[in-house]
Amino acid sequence: MLDEFHPPAVVLPRIRRGLRSRDAQTRANAVQSLGHFGRLHRDIDVESLALLRGALRDRTPLGGCQLRGYADDAADDIGMFVPRHRLPRWLRRRHAGPWRPRRMRR
């Protein structure tokens, strides 16, 4: 049902366009949208992850903090809800959610 209203083929290009914007507020909104997308769909594409990685280094001031703070929150959401095996190593190291050990065989 969720994909009927938010198909990834429509949403992700718009988020990526926002991440490339010159306007800092648009980039912040796009970063937050990317975090929500990862949480809702439990998936993320490689190009969006590359843009997120750039946003994690963005020191543009925005409302008393920096844009990279917004990106850090989005990376935490993605790391928490997207399965670990779909995440690149750089994201798993700092932003991966709780590690679940494999069940022991008896």
Coordinates of C-alpha atoms in Angstrom, one line a residue:
M1 CA 0.0 0.0 0.0
L2 CA 2.8 2.4 0.8
D3 CA 4.4 2.0 -2.6
E4 CA 1.1 3.2 -4.2
F5 CA 1.6 6.7 -2.8
H6 CA 5.4 6.9 -2.7
P7 CA 6.9 4.8 -5.5
P8 CA 10.7 4.8 -5.2
A9 CA 11.0 5.5 -9.0
V10 CA 9.3 8.9 -8.4
V11 CA 10.6 9.8 -5.0
L12 CA 14.3 9.1 -5.2
P13 CA 15.0 11.3 -8.2
R14 CA 13.3 14.2 -6.5
I15 CA 15.3 13.6 -3.3
R16 CA 18.5 13.5 -5.3
R17 CA 17.7 16.7 -7.1
G18 CA 17.1 18.3 -3.7
L19 CA 20.4 17.1 -2.4
R20 CA 22.1 18.8 -5.3
S21 CA 20.3 22.1 -4.8
R22 CA 22.2 25.3 -4.1
D23 CA 19.7 26.3 -1.3
A24 CA 20.8 25.0 2.1
Q25 CA 17.2 24.6 3.3
T26 CA 16.3 22.5 0.3
R27 CA 19.3 20.3 0.9
A28 CA 18.3 19.9 4.6
N29 CA 14.8 18.9 3.6
A30 CA 16.1 16.4 1.0
V31 CA 18.4 14.9 3.6
Q32 CA 15.5 14.4 6.0
S33 CA 13.4 13.0 3.2
L34 CA 16.2 10.5 2.4
G35 CA 16.2 9.4 6.0
H36 CA 12.4 8.9 6.0
F37 CA 12.6 7.0 2.7
G38 CA 15.2 4.6 4.1
R39 CA 13.0 4.1 7.2
L40 CA 9.8 3.5 5.3
H41 CA 11.1 1.5 2.4
R42 CA 14.0 -0.2 4.1
D43 CA 16.1 0.3 1.0
I44 CA 18.4 2.9 -0.5
D45 CA 20.2 3.3 -3.8
V46 CA 23.9 3.8 -4.4
E47 CA 23.6 7.3 -5.9
S48 CA 21.6 8.6 -3.0
L49 CA 24.2 7.2 -0.5
A50 CA 27.0 9.0 -2.4
L51 CA 25.0 12.3 -2.0
L52 CA 24.4 11.5 1.6
R53 CA 28.1 11.0 2.2
G54 CA 28.8 14.4 0.7
A55 CA 26.1 15.9 2.9
L56 CA 27.8 14.4 6.0
R57 CA 30.7 16.8 5.3
D58 CA 28.6 19.9 4.5
R59 CA 29.3 22.6 7.1
T60 CA 26.8 25.1 5.7
P61 CA 25.2 26.8 8.7
L62 CA 21.4 26.4 8.9
G63 CA 19.3 27.5 11.8
G64 CA 22.0 27.3 14.6
C65 CA 23.5 24.1 13.4
Q66 CA 25.2 22.7 10.3
L67 CA 23.7 20.8 7.4
R68 CA 25.8 17.8 8.3
G69 CA 23.8 17.5 11.5
Y70 CA 20.7 16.8 9.5
A71 CA 22.7 14.4 7.4
D72 CA 23.9 12.6 10.5
D73 CA 20.3 12.0 11.6
A74 CA 19.3 10.7 8.2
A75 CA 22.3 8.4 8.1
D76 CA 21.2 7.1 11.5
D77 CA 17.7 6.3 10.2
I78 CA 19.1 4.6 7.2
G79 CA 21.6 2.6 9.2
M80 CA 18.8 1.6 11.7
F81 CA 16.2 0.4 9.2
V82 CA 18.0 -0.7 6.0
P83 CA 19.5 -4.2 6.3
R84 CA 23.2 -4.1 7.1
H85 CA 24.2 -6.2 4.0
R86 CA 22.8 -3.4 1.8
L87 CA 24.8 -0.7 3.4
P88 CA 28.3 0.4 2.4
R89 CA 31.1 -0.1 4.9
W90 CA 31.5 3.6 5.7
L91 CA 27.9 3.9 6.7
R92 CA 27.9 0.6 8.7
R93 CA 30.9 1.8 10.8
R94 CA 29.3 4.9 12.2
H95 CA 25.6 4.8 11.6
A96 CA 24.5 1.1 11.7
G97 CA 21.7 0.3 14.0
P98 CA 21.8 -2.4 16.6
W99 CA 23.8 -5.5 15.7
R100 CA 21.8 -8.7 15.9
P101 CA 23.9 -11.8 16.5
R102 CA 23.1 -14.9 14.5
R103 CA 21.2 -17.5 16.3
M104 CA 23.4 -20.2 17.7
R105 CA 22.9 -23.7 16.4
R106 CA 22.3 -26.4 18.8

